[in-house]
Coordinates of C-alpha atoms and ligand atoms in Angstrom, one line a residue:
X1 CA 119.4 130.6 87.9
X2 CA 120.3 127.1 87.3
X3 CA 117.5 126.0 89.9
X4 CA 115.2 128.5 88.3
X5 CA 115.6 126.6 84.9
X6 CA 115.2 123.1 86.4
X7 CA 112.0 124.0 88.6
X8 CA 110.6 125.0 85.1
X9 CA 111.7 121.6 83.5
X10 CA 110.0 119.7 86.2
X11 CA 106.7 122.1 85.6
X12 CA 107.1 121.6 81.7
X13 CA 107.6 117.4 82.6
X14 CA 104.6 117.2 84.8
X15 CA 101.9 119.8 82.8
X16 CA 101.3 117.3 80.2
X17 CA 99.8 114.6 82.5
X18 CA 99.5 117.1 85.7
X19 CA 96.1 119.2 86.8
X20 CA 96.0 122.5 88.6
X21 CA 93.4 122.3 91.4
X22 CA 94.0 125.4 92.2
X23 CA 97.3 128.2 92.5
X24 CA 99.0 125.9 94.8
X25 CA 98.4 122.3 94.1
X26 CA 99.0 120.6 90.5
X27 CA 97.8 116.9 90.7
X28 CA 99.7 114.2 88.9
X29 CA 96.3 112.7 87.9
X30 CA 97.8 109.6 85.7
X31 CA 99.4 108.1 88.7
X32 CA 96.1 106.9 90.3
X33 CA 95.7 103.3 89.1
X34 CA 93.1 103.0 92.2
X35 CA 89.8 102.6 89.5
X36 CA 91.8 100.5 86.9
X37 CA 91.4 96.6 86.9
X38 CA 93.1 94.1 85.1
X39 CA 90.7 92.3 82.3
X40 CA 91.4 88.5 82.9
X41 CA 89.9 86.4 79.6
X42 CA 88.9 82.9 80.8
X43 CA 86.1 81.9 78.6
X44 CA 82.6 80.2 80.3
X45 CA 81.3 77.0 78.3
X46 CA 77.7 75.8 78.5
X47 CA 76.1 79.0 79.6
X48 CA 78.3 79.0 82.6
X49 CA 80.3 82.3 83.1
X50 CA 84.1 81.3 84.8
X51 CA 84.0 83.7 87.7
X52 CA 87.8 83.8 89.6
X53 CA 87.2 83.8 93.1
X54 CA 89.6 83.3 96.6
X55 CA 87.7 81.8 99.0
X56 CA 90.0 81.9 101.7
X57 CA 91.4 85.9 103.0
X58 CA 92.3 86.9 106.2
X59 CA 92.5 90.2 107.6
X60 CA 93.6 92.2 110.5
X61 CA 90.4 90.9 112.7
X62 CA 92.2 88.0 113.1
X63 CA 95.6 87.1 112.1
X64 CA 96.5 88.8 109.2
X65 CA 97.9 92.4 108.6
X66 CA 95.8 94.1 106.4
X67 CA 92.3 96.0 107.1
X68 CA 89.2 93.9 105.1
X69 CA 88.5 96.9 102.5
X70 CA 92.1 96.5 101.2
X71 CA 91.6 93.2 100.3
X72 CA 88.7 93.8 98.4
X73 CA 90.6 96.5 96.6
X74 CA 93.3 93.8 95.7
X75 CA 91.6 91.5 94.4
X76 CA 89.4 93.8 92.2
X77 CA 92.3 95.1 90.9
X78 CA 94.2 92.1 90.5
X79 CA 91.0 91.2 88.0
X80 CA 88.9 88.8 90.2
X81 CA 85.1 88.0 90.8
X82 CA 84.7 87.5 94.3
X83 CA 86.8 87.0 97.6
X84 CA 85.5 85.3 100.9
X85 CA 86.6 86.5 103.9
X86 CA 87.0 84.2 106.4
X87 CA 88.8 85.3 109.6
X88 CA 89.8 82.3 112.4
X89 CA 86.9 82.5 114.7
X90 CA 89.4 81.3 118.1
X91 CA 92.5 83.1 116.9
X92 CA 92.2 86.8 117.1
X93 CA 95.9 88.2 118.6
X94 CA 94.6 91.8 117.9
X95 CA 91.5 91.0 119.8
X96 CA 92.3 93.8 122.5
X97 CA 92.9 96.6 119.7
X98 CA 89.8 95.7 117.8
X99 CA 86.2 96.4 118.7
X100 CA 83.6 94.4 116.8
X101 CA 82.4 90.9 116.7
X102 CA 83.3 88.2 114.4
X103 CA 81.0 89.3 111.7
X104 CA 82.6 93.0 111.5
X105 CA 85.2 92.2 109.4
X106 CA 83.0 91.5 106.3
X107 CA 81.0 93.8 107.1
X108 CA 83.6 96.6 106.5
X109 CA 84.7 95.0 103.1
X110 CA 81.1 94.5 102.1
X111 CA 80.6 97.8 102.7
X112 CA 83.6 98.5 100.0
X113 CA 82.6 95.6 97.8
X114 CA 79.2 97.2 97.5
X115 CA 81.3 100.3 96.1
X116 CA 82.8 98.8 93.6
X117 CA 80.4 95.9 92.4
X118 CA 82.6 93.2 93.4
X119 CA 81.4 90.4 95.4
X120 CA 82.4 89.2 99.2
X121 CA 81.3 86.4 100.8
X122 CA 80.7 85.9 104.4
X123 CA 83.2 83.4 106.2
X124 CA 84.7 82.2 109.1
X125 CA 88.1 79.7 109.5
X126 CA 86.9 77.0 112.3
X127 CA 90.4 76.6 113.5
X128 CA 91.5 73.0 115.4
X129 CA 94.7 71.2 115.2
X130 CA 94.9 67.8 113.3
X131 CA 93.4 65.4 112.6
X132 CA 90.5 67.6 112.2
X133 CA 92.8 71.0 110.7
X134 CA 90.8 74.2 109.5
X135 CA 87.7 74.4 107.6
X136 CA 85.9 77.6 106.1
X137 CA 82.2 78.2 106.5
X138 CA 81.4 80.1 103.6
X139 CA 78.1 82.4 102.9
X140 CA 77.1 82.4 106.8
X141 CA 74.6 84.8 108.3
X142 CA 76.3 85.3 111.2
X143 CA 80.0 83.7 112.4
X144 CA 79.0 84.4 116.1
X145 CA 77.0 81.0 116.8
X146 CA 80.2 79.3 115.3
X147 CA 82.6 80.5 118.5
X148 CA 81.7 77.2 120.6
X149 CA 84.2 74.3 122.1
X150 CA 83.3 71.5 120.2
X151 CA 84.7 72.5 116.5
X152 CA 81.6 69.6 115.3
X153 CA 78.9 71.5 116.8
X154 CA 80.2 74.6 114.9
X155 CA 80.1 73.2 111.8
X156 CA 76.3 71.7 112.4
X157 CA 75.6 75.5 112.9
X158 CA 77.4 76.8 109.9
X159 CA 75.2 73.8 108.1
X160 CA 72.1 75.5 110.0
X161 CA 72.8 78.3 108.4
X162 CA 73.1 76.9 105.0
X163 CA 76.7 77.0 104.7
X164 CA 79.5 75.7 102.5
X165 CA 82.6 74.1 104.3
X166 CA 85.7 73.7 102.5
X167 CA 88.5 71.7 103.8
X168 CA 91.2 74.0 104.3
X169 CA 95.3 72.9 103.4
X170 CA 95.4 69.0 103.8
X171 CA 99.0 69.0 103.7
X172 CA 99.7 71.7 106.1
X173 CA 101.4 72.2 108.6
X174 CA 102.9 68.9 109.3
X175 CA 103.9 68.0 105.1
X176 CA 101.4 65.0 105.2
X177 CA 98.3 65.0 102.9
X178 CA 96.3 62.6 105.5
X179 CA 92.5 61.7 105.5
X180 CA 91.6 61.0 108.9
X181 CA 88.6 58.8 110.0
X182 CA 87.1 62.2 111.1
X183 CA 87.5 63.4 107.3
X184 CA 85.6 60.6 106.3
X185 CA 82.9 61.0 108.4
X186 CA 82.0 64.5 107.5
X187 CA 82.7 63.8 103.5
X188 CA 80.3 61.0 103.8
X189 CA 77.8 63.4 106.1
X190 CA 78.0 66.4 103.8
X191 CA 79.3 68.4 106.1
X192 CA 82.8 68.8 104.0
X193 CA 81.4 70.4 100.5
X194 CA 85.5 71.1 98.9
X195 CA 88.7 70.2 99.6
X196 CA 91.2 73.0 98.9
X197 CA 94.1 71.3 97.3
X198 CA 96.2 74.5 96.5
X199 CA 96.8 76.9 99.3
X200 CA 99.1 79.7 99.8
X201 CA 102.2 78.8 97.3
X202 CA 101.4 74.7 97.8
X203 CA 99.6 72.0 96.6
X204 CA 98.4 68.9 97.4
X205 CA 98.7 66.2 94.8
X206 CA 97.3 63.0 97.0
X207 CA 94.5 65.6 97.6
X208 CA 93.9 65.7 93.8
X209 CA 92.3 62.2 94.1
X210 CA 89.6 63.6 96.7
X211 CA 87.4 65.2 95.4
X212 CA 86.2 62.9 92.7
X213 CA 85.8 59.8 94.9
X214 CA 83.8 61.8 97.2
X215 CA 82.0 64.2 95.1
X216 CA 83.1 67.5 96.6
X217 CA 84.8 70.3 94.5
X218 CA 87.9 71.5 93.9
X219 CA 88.9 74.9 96.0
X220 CA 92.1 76.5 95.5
X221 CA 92.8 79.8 97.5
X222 CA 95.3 82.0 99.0
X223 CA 95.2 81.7 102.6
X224 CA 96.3 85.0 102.5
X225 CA 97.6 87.2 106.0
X226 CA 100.2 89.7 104.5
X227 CA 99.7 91.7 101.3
X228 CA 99.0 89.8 98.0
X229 CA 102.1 91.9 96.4
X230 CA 104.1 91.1 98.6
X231 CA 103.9 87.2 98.4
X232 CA 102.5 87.1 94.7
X233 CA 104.1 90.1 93.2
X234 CA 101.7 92.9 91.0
X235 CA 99.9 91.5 87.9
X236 CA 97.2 90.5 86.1
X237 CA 96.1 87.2 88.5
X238 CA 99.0 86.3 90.4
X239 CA 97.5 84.7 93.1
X240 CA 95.6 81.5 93.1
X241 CA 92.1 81.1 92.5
X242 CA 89.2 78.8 92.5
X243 CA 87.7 78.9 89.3
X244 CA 83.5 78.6 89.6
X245 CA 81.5 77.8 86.5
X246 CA 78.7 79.7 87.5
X247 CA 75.3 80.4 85.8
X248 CA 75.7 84.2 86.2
X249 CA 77.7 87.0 88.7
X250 CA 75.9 87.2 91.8
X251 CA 76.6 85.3 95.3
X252 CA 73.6 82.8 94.7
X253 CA 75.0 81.7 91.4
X254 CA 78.7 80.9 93.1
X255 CA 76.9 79.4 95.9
X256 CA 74.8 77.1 93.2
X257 CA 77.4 76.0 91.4
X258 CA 79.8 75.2 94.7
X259 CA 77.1 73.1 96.1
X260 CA 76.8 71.3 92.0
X261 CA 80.8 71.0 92.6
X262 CA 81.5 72.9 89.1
X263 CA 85.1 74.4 89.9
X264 CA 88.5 73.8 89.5
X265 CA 91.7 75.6 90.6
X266 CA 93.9 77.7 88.6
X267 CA 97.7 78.8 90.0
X268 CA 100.4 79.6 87.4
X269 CA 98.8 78.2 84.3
X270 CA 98.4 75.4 86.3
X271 CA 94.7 73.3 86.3
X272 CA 93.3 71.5 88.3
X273 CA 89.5 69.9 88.5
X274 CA 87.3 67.1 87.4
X275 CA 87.6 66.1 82.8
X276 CA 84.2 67.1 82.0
X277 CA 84.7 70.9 83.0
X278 CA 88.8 71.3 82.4
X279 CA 88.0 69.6 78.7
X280 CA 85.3 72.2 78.1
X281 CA 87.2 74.8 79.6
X282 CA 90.2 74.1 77.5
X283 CA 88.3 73.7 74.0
X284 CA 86.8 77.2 75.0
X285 CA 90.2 79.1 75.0
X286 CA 91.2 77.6 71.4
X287 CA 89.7 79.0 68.0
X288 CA 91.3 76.0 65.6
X289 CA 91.7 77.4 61.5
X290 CA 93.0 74.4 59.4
X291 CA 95.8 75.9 56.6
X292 CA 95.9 73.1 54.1
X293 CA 95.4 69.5 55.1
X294 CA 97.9 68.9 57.5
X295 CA 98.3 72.3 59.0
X296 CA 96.0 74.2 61.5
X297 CA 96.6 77.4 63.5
X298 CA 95.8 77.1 66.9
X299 CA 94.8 80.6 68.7
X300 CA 94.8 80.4 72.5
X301 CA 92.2 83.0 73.3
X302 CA 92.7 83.1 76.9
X303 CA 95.2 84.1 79.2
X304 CA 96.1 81.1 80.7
X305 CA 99.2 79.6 78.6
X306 CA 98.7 75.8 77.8
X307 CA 101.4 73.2 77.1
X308 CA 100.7 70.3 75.3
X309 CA 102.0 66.7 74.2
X310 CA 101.1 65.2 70.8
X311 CA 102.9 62.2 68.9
X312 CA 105.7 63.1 71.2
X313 CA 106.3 66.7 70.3
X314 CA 105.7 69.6 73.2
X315 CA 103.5 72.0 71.5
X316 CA 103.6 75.3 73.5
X317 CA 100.8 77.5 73.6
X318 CA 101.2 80.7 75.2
X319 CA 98.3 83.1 76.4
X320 CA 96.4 85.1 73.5
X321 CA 98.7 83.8 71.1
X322 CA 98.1 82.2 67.7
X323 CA 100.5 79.0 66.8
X324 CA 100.8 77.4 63.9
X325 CA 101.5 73.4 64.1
X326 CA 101.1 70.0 62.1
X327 CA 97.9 68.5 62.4
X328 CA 98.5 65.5 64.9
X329 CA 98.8 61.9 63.1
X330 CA 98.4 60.0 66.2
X331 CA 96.9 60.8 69.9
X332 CA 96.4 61.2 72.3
X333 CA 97.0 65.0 72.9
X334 CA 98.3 65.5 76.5
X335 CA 97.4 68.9 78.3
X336 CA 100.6 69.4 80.6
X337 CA 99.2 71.5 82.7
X338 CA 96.2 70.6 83.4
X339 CA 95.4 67.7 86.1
X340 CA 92.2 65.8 86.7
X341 CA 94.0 63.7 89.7
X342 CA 97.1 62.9 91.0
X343 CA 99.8 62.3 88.2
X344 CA 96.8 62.3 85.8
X345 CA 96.7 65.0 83.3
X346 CA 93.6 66.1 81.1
X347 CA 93.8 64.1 77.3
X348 CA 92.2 64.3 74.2
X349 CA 91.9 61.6 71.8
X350 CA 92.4 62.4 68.1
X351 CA 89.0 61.8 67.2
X352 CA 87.7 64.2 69.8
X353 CA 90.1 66.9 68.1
X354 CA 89.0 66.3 65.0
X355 CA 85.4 67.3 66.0
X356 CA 86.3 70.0 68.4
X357 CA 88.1 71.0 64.5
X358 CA 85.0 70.9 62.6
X359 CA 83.0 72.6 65.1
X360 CA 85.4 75.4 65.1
X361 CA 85.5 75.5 61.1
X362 CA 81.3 75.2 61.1
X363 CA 81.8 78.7 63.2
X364 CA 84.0 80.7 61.7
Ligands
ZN401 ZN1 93.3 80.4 106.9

């Protein structure tokens, strides 16, 4: 009887969120989060849409663990634009288990990115040890060509084909952020377009420098092989990302605005990338309201949290959050978390604020 009573609790629990298919089968229908996605608000400037992307995925085609349509699913649901998948062309320890050539496993998740409207890339990891190290070929036609001895003639055909390379983790494995002569070469040639200076759960500060004096951009990535739960946890965009400033959400704009090095990186509330995009990026997360002459509310739009210096005073500002403050006397203001090289953060002078202050007031 008892049983009776609580088999009829567990109906009356479950009928308020539950479906009957049919006289056998009630489906808990709320419990399928597979077609939500998480909304991530990081504001465009210029005309430029901010598009979060992870240029750097593996999958169970090469090293990692997980099958390539999962990690589209991941990262759409995570609340990114676009993922790359770039496998290791030489390293493939599943290689007996799995049929297919080096382009199947973008195939399969561009078969599932197609499904959902998210975009995947085409890439390959050329994989040598130093001084040379890894670099991605992003947006290939076809990673076969690239499965040759001499890792330089593999990225001359990646460049055949019109490709991106990104230098991949500059400090890993051996600790040491070091630019070889070989580096230099292929920086100078073109034939390294980014350096990715966050990888995984590291950065690279010395790398921070790099970009700038050579002109490339700024990648940031995951490098992920397991499950991005499982190292980053669940949440709105856990992981890290290369952010592209990109003049609209298809895989010609991302490739446009690689090549024109508008990116930066973005791990943690952590940024990093070149002043002139950071500093526009920045002023578009903040809506400023002046109170009375020497008070403004400052509402952080976004949901990357900000934390700021000013006439020495930390000024915390969290993600979509509105804080009231004094209206600095003397500059600069320091943006904590946001780097434009190595040990140099992003800084506005007052007089810069004070127009970024009537803009916003001409506006609203
Ligand atoms: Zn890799």
């Amino acid at each position: 009887m008892k049983r009776f009573f609580l088999s009829l609790m567990l109906v009356g629990a479950f009928t308020a969120q539950a479906q009957l298919r049919n006289a056998d089968v009630y489906e808990v229908t709320e419990i399928d989060h597979s077609m939500q996605r998480n909304v991530v608000e990081i504001p465009g400037f210029d005309g430029y849409q901010t598009l979060k992307c992870d240029f750097h995925i593996h999958t169970a085609f090469s090293d990692g663990s997980v099958w390539p349509d999962m990690r589209v699913e991941e990262a759409w649901q995570e609340g990114l634009d676009a993922i790359a998948i770039t496998d290791h062309i030489e390293y493939r320890p599943h290689k007996e288990q799995l049929k297919g050539d080096l382009n199947e496993s973008f195939k399969i998740a561009k078969k599932r990115g197609d499904e959902l409207g998210f975009l995947v890339i085409h890439g390959s990891e050329i994989t040598r040890s130093k001084p040379l190290g890894h670099l991605n070929a992003l947006f290939l036609q076809d990673s076969n060509p690239l499965d040759v001895e001499d890792p330089l003639k593999a990225i001359d055909e990646a460049k055949r084909q019109g490709a991106f390379i990104m230098w991949n983790h500059p400090g890993w494995p051996d600790d040491k952020s070091t630019l070889y002569p070989v580096h230099e070469e292929l920086l100078k040639a073109n034939k390294i377009d980014g350096i990715e200076v966050f990888n995984f759960t590291e950065y690279y500060p010395k790398a921070f420098d790099w970009p700038a004096q050579y002109g490339k951009a700024f990648m940031g990535n995951t490098d992920i092989h397991g499950l991005i739960s499982g190292l980053y946890g669940w949440g709105k965009l856990v992981r890290p990302v290369t952010l592209v400033f990109a003049k609209g959400r298809s895989e010609q704009a991302i490739r446009e605005a690689l090549f024109a090095h508008r990116t930066a990186v973005l791990f943690q509330d952590v940024l990093v990338g070149p002043a002139e995009y950071l500093s526009k990026l920045v002023m578009a997360c903040f809506q400023v309201r002046q109170i009375n002459s020497g008070r403004l509310e400052v509402t952080n739009q976004s949901d990357i949290s900000f934390k700021a210096t000013v006439d020495g005073k930390l000024i915390l500002l969290p993600a979509r959050t509105a804080v009231q403050m004094d209206l600095p006397q003397q500059g600069p203001l320091v943006m904590q978390n946001c780097y434009v090289g190595q040990d140099k953060q992003l800084t506005f002078e007052l007089y810069e604020l004070e127009g970024m202050l009537r803009g916003a007031m001409l506006e609203h």
